[in-house]
Short mmCIF file of C-alpha atoms and ligand atoms in Angstrom, two decimals:
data_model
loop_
_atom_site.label_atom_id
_atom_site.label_comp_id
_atom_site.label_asym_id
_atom_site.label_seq_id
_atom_site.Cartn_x
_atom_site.Cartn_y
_atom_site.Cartn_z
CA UNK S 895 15.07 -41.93 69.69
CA UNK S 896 15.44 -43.04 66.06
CA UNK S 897 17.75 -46.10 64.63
CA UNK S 898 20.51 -44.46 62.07
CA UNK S 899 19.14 -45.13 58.43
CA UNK S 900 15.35 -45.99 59.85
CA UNK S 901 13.86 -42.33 59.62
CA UNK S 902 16.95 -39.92 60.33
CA UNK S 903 16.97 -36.87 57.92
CA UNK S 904 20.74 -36.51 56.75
CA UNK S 905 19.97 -32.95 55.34
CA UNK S 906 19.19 -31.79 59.32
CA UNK S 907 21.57 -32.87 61.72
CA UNK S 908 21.07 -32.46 64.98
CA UNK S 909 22.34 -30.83 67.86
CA UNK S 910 25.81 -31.23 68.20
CA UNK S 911 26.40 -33.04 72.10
CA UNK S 912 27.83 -31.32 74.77
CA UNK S 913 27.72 -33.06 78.09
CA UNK S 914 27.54 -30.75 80.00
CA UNK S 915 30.79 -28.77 78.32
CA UNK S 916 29.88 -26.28 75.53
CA UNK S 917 31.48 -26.25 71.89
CA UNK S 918 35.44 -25.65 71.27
CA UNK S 919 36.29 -26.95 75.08
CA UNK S 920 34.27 -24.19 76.90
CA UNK S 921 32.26 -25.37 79.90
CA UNK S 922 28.97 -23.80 80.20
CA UNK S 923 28.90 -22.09 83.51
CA UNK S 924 32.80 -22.52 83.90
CA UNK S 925 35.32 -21.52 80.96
CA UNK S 926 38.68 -23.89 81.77
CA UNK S 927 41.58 -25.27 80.21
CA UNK S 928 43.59 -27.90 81.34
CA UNK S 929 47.16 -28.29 80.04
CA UNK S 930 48.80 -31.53 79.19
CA UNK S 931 52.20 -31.43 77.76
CA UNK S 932 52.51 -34.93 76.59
CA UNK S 933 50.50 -36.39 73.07
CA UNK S 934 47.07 -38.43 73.93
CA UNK S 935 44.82 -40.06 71.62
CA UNK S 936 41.55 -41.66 71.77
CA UNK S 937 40.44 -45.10 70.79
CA UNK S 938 36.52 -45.57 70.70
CA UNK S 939 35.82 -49.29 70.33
CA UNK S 940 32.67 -49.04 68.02
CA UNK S 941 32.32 -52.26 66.41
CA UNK S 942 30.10 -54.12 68.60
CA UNK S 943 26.57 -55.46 67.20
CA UNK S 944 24.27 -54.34 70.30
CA UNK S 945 22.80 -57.66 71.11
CA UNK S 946 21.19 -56.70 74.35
CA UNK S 947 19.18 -53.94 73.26
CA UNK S 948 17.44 -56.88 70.93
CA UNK S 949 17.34 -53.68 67.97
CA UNK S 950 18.43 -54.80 64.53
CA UNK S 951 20.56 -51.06 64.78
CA UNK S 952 24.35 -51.20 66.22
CA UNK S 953 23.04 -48.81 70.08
CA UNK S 954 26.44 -46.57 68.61
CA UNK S 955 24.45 -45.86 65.40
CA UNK S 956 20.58 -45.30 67.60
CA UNK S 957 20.00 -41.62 66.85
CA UNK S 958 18.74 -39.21 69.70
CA UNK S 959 17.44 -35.48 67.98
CA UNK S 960 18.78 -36.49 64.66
CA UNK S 961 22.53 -37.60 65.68
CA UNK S 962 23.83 -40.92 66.47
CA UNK S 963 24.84 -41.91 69.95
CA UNK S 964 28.65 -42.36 68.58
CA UNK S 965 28.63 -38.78 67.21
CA UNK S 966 27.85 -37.63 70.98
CA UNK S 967 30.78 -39.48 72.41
CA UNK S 968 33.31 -38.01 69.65
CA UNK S 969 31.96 -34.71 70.33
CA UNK S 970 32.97 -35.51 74.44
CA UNK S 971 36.60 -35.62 73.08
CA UNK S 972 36.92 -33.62 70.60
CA UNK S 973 35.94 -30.60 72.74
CA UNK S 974 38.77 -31.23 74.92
CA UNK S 975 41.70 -29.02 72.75
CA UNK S 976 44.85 -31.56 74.25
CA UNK S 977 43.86 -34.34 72.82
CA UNK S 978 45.45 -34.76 69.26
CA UNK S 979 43.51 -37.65 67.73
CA UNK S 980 40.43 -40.43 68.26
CA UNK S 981 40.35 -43.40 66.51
CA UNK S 982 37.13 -44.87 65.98
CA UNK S 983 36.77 -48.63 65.55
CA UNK S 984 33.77 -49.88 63.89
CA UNK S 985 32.89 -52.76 62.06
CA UNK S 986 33.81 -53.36 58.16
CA UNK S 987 30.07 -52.76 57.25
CA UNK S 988 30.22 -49.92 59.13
CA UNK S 989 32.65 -47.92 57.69
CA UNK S 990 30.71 -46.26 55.38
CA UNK S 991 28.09 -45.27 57.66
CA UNK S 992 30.57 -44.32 59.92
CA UNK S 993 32.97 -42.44 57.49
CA UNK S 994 29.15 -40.57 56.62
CA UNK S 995 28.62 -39.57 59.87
CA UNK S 996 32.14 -38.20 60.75
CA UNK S 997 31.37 -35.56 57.82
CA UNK S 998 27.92 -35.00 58.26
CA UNK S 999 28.74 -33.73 61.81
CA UNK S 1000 31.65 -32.67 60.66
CA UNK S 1001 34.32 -34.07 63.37
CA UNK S 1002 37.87 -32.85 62.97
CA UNK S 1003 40.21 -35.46 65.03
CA UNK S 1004 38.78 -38.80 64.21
CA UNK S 1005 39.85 -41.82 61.77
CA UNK S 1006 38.08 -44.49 61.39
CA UNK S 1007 39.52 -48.22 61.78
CA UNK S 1008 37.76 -51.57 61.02
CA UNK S 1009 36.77 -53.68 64.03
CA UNK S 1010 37.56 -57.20 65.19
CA UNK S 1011 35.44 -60.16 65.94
CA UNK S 1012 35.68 -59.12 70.22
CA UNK S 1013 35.73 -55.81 71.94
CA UNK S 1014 39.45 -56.89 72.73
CA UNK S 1015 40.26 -57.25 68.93
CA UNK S 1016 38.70 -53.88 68.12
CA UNK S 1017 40.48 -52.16 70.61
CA UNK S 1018 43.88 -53.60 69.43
CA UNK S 1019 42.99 -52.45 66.42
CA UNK S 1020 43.06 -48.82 66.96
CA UNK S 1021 45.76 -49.16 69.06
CA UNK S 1022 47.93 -50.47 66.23
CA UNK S 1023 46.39 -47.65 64.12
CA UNK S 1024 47.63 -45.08 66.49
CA UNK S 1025 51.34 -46.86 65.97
CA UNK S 1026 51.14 -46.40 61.91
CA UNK S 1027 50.61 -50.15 61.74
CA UNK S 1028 47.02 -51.15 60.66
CA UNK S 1029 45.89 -53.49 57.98
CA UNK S 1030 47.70 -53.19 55.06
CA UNK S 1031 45.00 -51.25 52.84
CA UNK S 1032 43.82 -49.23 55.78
CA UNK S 1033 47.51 -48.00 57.27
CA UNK S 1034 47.60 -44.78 58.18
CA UNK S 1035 49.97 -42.07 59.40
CA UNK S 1036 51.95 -42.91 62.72
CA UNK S 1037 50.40 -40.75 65.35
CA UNK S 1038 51.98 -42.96 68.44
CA UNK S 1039 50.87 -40.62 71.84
CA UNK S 1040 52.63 -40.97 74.92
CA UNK S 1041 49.13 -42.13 76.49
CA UNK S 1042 46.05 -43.76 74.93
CA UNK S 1043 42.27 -43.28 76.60
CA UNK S 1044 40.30 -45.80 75.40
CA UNK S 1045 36.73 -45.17 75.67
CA UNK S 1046 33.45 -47.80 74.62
CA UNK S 1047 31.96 -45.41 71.87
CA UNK S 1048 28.16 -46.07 73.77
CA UNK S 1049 29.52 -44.33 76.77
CA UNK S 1050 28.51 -40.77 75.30
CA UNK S 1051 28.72 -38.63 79.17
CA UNK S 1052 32.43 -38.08 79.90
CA UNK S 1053 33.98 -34.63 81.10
CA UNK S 1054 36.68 -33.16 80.45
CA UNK S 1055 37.99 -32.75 84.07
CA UNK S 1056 37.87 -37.14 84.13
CA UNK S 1057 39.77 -37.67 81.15
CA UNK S 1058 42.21 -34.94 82.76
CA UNK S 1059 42.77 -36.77 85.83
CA UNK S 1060 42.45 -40.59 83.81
CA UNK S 1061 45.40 -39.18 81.37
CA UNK S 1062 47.67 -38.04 84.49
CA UNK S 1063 47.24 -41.09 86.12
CA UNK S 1064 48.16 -43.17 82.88
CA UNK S 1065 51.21 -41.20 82.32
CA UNK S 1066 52.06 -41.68 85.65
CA UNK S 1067 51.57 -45.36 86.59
CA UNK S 1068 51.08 -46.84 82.78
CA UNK S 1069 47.43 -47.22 83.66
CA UNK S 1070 44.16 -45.87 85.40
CA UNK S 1071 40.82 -46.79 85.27
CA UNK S 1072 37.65 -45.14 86.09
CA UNK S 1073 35.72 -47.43 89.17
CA UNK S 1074 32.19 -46.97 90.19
CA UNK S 1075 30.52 -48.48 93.71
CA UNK S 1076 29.35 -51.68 92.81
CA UNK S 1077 24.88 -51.56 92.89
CA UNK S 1078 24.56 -55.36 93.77
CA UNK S 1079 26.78 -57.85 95.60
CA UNK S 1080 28.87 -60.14 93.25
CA UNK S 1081 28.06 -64.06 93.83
CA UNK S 1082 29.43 -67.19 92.37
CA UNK S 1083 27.48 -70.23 91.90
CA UNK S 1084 27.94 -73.69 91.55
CA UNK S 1085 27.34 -75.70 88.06
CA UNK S 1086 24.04 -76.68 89.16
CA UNK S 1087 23.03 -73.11 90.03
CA UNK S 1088 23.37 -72.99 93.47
CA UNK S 1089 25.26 -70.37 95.51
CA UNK S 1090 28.58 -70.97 96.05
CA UNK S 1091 29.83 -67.99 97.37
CA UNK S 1092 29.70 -64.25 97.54
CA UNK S 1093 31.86 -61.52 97.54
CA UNK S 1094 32.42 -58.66 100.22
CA UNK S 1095 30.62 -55.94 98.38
CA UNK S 1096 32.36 -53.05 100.04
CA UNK S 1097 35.70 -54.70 98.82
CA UNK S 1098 35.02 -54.65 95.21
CA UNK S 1099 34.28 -51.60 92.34
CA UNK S 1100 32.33 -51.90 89.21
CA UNK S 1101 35.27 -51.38 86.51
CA UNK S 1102 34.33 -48.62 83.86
CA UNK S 1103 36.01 -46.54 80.82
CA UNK S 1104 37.59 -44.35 80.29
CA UNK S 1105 40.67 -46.32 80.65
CA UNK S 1106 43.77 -44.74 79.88
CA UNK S 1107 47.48 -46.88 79.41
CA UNK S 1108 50.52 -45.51 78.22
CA UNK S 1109 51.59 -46.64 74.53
CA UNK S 1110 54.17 -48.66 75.55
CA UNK S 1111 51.89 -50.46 78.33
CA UNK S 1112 48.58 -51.37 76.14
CA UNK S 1113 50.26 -52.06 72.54
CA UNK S 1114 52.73 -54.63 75.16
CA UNK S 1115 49.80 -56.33 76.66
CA UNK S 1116 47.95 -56.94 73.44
CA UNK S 1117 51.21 -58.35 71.86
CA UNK S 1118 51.84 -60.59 74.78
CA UNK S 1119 48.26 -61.83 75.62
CA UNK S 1120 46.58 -64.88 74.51
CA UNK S 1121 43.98 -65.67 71.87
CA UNK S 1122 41.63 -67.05 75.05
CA UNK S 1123 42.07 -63.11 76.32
CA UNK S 1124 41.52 -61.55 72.96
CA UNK S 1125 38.45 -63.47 72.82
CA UNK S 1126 36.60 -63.95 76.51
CA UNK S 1127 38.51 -61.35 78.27
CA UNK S 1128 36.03 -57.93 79.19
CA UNK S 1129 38.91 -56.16 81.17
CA UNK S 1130 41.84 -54.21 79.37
CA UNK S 1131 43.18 -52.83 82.71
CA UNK S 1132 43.59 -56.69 83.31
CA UNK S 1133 45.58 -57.52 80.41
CA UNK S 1134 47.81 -54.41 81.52
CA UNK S 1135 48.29 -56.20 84.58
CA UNK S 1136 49.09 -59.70 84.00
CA UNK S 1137 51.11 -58.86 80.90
CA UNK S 1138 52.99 -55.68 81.93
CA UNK S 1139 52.82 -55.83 85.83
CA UNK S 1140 51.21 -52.43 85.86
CA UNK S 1141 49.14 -52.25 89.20
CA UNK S 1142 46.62 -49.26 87.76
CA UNK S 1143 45.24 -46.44 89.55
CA UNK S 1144 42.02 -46.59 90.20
CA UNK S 1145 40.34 -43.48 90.24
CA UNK S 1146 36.23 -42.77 91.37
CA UNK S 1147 33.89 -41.39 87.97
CA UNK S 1148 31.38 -39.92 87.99
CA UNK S 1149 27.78 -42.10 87.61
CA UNK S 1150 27.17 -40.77 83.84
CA UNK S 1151 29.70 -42.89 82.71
CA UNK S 1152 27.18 -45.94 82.69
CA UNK S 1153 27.69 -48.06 79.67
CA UNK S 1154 24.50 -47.73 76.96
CA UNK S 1155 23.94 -51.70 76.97
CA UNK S 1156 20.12 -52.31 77.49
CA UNK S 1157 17.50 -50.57 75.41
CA UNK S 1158 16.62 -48.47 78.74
CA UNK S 1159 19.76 -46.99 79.04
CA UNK S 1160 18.75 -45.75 75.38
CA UNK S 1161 15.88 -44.17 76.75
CA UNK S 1162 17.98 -42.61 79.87
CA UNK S 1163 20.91 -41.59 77.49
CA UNK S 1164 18.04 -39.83 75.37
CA UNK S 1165 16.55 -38.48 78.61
CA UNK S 1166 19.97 -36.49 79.45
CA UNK S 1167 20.66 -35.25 76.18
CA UNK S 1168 17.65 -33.67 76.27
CA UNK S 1169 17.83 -32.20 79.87
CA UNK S 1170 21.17 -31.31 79.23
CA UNK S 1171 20.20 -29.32 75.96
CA UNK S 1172 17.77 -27.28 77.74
CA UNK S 1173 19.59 -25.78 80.64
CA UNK S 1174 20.15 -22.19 79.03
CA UNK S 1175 18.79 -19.94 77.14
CA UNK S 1176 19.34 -16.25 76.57
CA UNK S 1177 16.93 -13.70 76.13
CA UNK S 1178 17.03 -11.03 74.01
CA UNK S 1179 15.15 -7.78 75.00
CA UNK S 1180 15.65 -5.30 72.47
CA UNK S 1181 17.22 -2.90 74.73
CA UNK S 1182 13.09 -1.15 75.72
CA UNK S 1183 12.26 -1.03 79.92
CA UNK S 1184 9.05 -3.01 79.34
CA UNK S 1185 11.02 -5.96 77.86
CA UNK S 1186 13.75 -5.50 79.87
CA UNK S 1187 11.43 -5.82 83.53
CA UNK S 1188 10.00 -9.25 81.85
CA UNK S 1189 13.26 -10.85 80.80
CA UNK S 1190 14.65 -10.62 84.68
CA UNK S 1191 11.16 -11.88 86.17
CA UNK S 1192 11.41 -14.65 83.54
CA UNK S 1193 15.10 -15.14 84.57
CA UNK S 1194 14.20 -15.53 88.36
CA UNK S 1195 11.09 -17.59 87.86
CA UNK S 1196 13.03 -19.82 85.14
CA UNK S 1197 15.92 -19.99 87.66
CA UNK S 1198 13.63 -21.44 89.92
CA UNK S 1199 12.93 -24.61 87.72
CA UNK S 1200 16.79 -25.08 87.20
CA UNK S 1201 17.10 -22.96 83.57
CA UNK S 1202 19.70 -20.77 83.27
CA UNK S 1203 18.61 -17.19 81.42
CA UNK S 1204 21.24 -14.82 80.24
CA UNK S 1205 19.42 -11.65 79.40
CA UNK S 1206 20.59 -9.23 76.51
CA UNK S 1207 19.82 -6.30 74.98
CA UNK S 1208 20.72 -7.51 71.47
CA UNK S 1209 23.02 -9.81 69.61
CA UNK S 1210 25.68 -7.54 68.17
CA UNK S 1211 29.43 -7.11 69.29
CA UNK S 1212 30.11 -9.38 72.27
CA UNK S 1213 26.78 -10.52 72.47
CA UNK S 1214 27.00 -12.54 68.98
CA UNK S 1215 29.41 -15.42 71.73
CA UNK S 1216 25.78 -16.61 72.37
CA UNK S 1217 25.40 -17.40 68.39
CA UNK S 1218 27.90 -19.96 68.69
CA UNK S 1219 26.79 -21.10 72.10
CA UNK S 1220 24.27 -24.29 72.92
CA UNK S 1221 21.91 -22.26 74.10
CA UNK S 1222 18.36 -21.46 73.21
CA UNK S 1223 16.91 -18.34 72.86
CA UNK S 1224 14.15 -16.21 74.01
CA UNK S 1225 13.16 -12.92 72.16
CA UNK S 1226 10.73 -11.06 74.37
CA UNK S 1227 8.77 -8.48 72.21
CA UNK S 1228 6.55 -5.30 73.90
CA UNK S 1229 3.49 -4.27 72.27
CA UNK S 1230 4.92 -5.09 68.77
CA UNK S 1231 3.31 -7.55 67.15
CA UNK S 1232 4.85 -8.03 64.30
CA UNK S 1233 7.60 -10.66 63.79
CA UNK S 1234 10.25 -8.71 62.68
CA UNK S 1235 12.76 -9.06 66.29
CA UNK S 1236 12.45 -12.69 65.41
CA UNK S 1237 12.97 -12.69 62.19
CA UNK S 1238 16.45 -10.25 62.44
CA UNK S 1239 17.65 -12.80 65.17
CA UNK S 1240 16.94 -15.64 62.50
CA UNK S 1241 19.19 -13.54 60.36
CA UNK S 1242 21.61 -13.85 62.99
CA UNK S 1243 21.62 -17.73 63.65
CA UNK S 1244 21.56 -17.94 59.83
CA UNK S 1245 24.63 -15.54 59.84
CA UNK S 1246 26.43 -17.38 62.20
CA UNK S 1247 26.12 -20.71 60.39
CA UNK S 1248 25.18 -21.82 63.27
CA UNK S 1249 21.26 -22.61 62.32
CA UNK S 1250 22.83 -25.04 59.45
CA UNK S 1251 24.47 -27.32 62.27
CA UNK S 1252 22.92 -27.49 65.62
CA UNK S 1253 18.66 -27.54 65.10
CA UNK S 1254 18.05 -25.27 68.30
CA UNK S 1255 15.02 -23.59 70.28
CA UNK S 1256 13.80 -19.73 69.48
CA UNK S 1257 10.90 -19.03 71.68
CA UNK S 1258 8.92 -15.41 70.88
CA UNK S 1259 7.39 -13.92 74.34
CA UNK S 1260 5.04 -11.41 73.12
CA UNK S 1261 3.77 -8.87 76.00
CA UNK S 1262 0.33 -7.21 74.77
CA UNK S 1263 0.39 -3.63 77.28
CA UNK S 1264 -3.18 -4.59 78.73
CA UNK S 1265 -5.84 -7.21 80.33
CA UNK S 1266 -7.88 -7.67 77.34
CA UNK S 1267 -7.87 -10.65 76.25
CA UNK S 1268 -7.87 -9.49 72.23
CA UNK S 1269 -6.81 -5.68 71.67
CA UNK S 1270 -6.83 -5.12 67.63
CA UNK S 1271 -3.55 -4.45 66.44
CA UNK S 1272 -1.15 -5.45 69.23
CA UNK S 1273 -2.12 -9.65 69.21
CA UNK S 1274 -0.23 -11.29 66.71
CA UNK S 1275 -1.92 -13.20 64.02
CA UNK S 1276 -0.66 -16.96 64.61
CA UNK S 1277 -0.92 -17.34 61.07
CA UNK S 1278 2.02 -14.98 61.03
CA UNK S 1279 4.33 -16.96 63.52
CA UNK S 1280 3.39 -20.08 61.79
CA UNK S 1281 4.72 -18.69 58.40
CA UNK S 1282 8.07 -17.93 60.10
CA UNK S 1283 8.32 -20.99 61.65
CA UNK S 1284 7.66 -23.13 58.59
CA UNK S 1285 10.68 -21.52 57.41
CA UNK S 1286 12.94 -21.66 59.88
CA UNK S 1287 12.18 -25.70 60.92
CA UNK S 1288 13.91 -25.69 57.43
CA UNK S 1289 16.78 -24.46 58.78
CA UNK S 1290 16.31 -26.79 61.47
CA UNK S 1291 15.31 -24.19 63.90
CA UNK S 1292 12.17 -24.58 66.39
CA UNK S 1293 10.15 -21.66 66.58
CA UNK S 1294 7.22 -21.09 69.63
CA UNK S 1295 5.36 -18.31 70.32
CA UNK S 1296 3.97 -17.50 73.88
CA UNK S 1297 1.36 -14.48 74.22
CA UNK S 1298 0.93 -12.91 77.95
CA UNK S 1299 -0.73 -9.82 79.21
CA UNK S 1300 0.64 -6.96 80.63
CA UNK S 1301 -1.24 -6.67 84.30
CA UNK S 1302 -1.73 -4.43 87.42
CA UNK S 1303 -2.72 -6.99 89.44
CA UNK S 1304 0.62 -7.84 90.98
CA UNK S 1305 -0.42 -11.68 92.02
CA UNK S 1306 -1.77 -12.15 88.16
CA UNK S 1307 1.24 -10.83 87.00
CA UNK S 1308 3.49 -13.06 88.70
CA UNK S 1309 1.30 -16.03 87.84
CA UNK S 1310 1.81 -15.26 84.02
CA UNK S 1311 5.49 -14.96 84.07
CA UNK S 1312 5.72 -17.69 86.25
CA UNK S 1313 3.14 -19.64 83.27
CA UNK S 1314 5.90 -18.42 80.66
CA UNK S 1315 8.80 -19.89 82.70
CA UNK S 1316 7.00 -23.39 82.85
CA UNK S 1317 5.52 -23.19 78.82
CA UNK S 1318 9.36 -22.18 78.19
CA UNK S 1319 11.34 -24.81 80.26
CA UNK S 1320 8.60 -27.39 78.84
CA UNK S 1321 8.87 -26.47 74.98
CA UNK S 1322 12.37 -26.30 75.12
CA UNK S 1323 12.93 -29.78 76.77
CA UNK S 1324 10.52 -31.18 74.87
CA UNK S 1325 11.06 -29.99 71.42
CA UNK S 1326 8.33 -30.94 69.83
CA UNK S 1327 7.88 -30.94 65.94
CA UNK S 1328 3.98 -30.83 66.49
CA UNK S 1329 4.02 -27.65 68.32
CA UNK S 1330 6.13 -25.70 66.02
CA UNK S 1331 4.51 -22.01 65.01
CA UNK S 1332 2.02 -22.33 67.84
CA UNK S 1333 0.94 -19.31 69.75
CA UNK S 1334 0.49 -20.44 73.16
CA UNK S 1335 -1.31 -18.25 75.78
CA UNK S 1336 0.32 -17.69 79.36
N1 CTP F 2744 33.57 -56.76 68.42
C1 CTP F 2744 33.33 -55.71 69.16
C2 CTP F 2744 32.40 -55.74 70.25
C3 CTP F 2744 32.17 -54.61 70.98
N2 CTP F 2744 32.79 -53.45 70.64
C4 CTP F 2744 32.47 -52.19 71.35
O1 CTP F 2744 32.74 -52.30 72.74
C5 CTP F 2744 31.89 -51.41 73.45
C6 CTP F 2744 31.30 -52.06 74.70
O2 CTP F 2744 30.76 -53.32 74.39
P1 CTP F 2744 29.26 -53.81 74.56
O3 CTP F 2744 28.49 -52.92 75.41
O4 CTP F 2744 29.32 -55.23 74.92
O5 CTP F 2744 28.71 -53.62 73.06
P2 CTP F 2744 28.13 -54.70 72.09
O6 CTP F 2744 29.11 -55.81 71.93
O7 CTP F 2744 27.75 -53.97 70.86
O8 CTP F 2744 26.82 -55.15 72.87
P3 CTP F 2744 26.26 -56.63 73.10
O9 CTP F 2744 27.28 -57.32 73.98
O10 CTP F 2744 24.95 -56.44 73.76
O11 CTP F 2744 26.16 -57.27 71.74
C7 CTP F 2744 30.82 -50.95 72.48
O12 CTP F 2744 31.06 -49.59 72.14
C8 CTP F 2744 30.99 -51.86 71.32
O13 CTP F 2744 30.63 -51.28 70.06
C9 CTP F 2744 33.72 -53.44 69.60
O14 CTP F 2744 34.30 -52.38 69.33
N3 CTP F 2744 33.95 -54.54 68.88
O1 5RP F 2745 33.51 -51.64 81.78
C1 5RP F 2745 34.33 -52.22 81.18
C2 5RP F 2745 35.62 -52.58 81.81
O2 5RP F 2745 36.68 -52.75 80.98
C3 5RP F 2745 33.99 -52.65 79.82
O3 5RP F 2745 33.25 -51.64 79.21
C4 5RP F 2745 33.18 -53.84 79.90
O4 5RP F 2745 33.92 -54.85 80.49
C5 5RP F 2745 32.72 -54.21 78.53
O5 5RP F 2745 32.18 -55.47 78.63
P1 5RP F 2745 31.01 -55.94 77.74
O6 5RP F 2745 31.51 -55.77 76.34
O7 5RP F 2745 30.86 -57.37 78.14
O8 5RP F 2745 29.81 -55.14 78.06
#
């Protein structure tokens, strides 16, 4: 995990977020739309100072694989094609950095609004935004929705199918909220620090976002609450409450919508990025038998440690969907040692603008036709794949090799692909910098 601005390279953003939905609304192992035939916007409150996680960077600005943790969360709602527009509320310093960001990872939907002195303030902000009626230098176009989801900006792991039912529920009642089982029982104590009372844990929820509030109900409860609210209260579905007499629906989420407040839950939030980013991969066979009988062993012994393989002949026609796709990919090669299947696919990626964006796995599986360890002419020379890979971590593209031999012996042949499954699952979770061009033996 990196802090924005400490050692971030601007010229090689990373991958682009998608928890667990793919690019352009798509869901990775289920393609669905939902349809909502009323205007929602987003407001991401962003302009908090990350005190907890004692680091001098905003957590919303703490990079993970080259992109900031708020560049994650947009991505979570821009995917989803009904909503019209997210305003992001960051601090004045911020805007800048934000304003860089939004282009650098090119987001479509989102504005960006200065932030207030309290999460409350920042969140009236964009709400005022969204009604054409921010500061004076800073106005911008009405865009009022019929329903607002507001969202904290360091809560980067929300579906699609939540903000679906948090939206319906909003229009509906004027305002939902997403609850969570509370972990530990709630207690009061006395001014000397003694326990006064406690609370009936099974009666209670843990509140969480999204939150989502008709127009009409959150831009009422911010005009009618009080200074005290704006800065000590922690609970908008409160304010929607006491100020509007909307009772909102309470709805169960999902446990990935944990708030990013400690610098663990850094750690955590860079832990399922990265498990998330290497569920798939598709393989790419070249169309010969030989390469074709490894890909579906690899596909069954990968299955078996939870990766998803999609094996192809080639990229072309319908195929090329997997160019645009957050997946990695896996060129097997048969007794051809030369690098030149790789290098076409790289051709490919590079093709599909897709290298440019999202840095992403390539793993070569070369199969050498025999048990000898070395047979002249059919190894490649790593010196080769490390050329090729220099070249492409340009491009922002991780290249491995992995070198197994074809064998008779059923049992050794099962352990090797079985060693290629593991070397594949492990480089591609990892992604490590330092093992770039290596030719690793199965
Ligand atoms: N003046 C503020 C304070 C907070 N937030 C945002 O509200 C969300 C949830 O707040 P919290 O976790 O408390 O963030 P911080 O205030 O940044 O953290 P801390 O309390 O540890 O300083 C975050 O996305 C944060 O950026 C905001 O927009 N404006
Ligand atoms: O879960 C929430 C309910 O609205 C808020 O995210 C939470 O209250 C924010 O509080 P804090 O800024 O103190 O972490």
């Amino acid at each position: 995990m990196n802090m924005e601005g400490d050692n971030c390279d601007p010229d090689r953003p990373a991958h682009p977020g998608i928890f667990p939905a793919g690019e352009g609304g798509q869901s990775y192992h289920q393609p669905w739309e939902r349809s909502v035939d009323f205007p929602v916007s987003v407001v991401l409150p962003a302009g908090g100072t990350g005190e907890r996680t004692g680091l001098q960077t905003p957590k919303q600005f703490c990079s993970f694989l080259g992109r900031p943790l708020i560049s994650y969360t947009i991505q979570s709602f821009e995917r989803v094609s009904w909503i019209q527009s997210i305003v992001v509320v960051v601090a004045k310093e911020n805007m800048d950095l934000m304003t860089d960001i939004i282009q650098r990872f090119q987001h479509r939907k989102v504005r960006v609004v200065p932030g207030g002195s309290t999460r409350h303030r920042s969140i009236c902000n964009g709400v005022l935004a969204l009604g054409g009626q921010g500061e004076e230098e800073e106005r911008l176009p009405a865009d009022k929705p019929k329903v607002v989801i507001i969202h904290d900006a360091v809560r980067p792991f929300v579906e699609e199918d939540f903000l679906y039912k948090i939206a319906m529920a909003a229009k509906e009642q004027g305002a939902a909220g997403a609850i969570r089982p509370l972990v530990s029982t709630v207690i009061a104590t006395t001014s000397e620090g003694y326990l006064d009372h406690s609370l009936e844990r099974a009666r209670y929820r843990a509140s969480e976002m999204p939150q989502g509030f008709t127009y009409d109900v959150i831009y009422q409860a911010y005009q009618r609450c009080t200074e005290s609210d704006f800065d000590f209260g922690t609970e908008c579905l409160h304010l929607a409450l006491q100020y509007c007499g909307t009772n909102a629906k309470l709805i169960e989420g999902p446990p990935t919508l944990w708030k990013v407040t400690y610098k663990r839950d850094l750690a955590a939030a860079e832990s399922i990025i990265k498990e998330t980013l290497s569920r798939s991969a598709c393989v790419i066979t070249g169309g010969s038998a030989g390469a074709v009988t490894l890909a579906d062993a690899l596909q069954k012994a990968a299955g078996a440690l939870d990766m998803e393989l999609d094996v192809v002949p080639d990229l072309k026609g319908d195929n090329g969907r997997y160019l645009l796709k957050e997946w990695n990919f896996i060129q097997v090669s048969v007794n051809h040692s030369s690098l030149s299947e790789v290098e076409s696919m790289l051709k490919d990626l590079e093709a599909a603008n897709r290298a440019l964006l999202h840095p992403l796995v390539v793993i070569w599986v070369h199969l050498s036709g025999s048990d000898e360890l070395s047979v002249s002419g059919r190894t490649p020379e790593p010196a080769a794949i490390a050329d090729v890979a220099s070249a492409a971590k340009l491009r922002n593209i991780l290249l491995y090799g992995i070198q197994l031999h074809q064998s008779k012996d059923t049992e050794r042949w099962e352990r090797s692909v079985l060693r290629v499954a593991e070397i594949t699952s492990a480089l591609i979770r990892e992604r490590s910098p330092a093992l770039v061009g290596q030719l690793l033996q199965a």
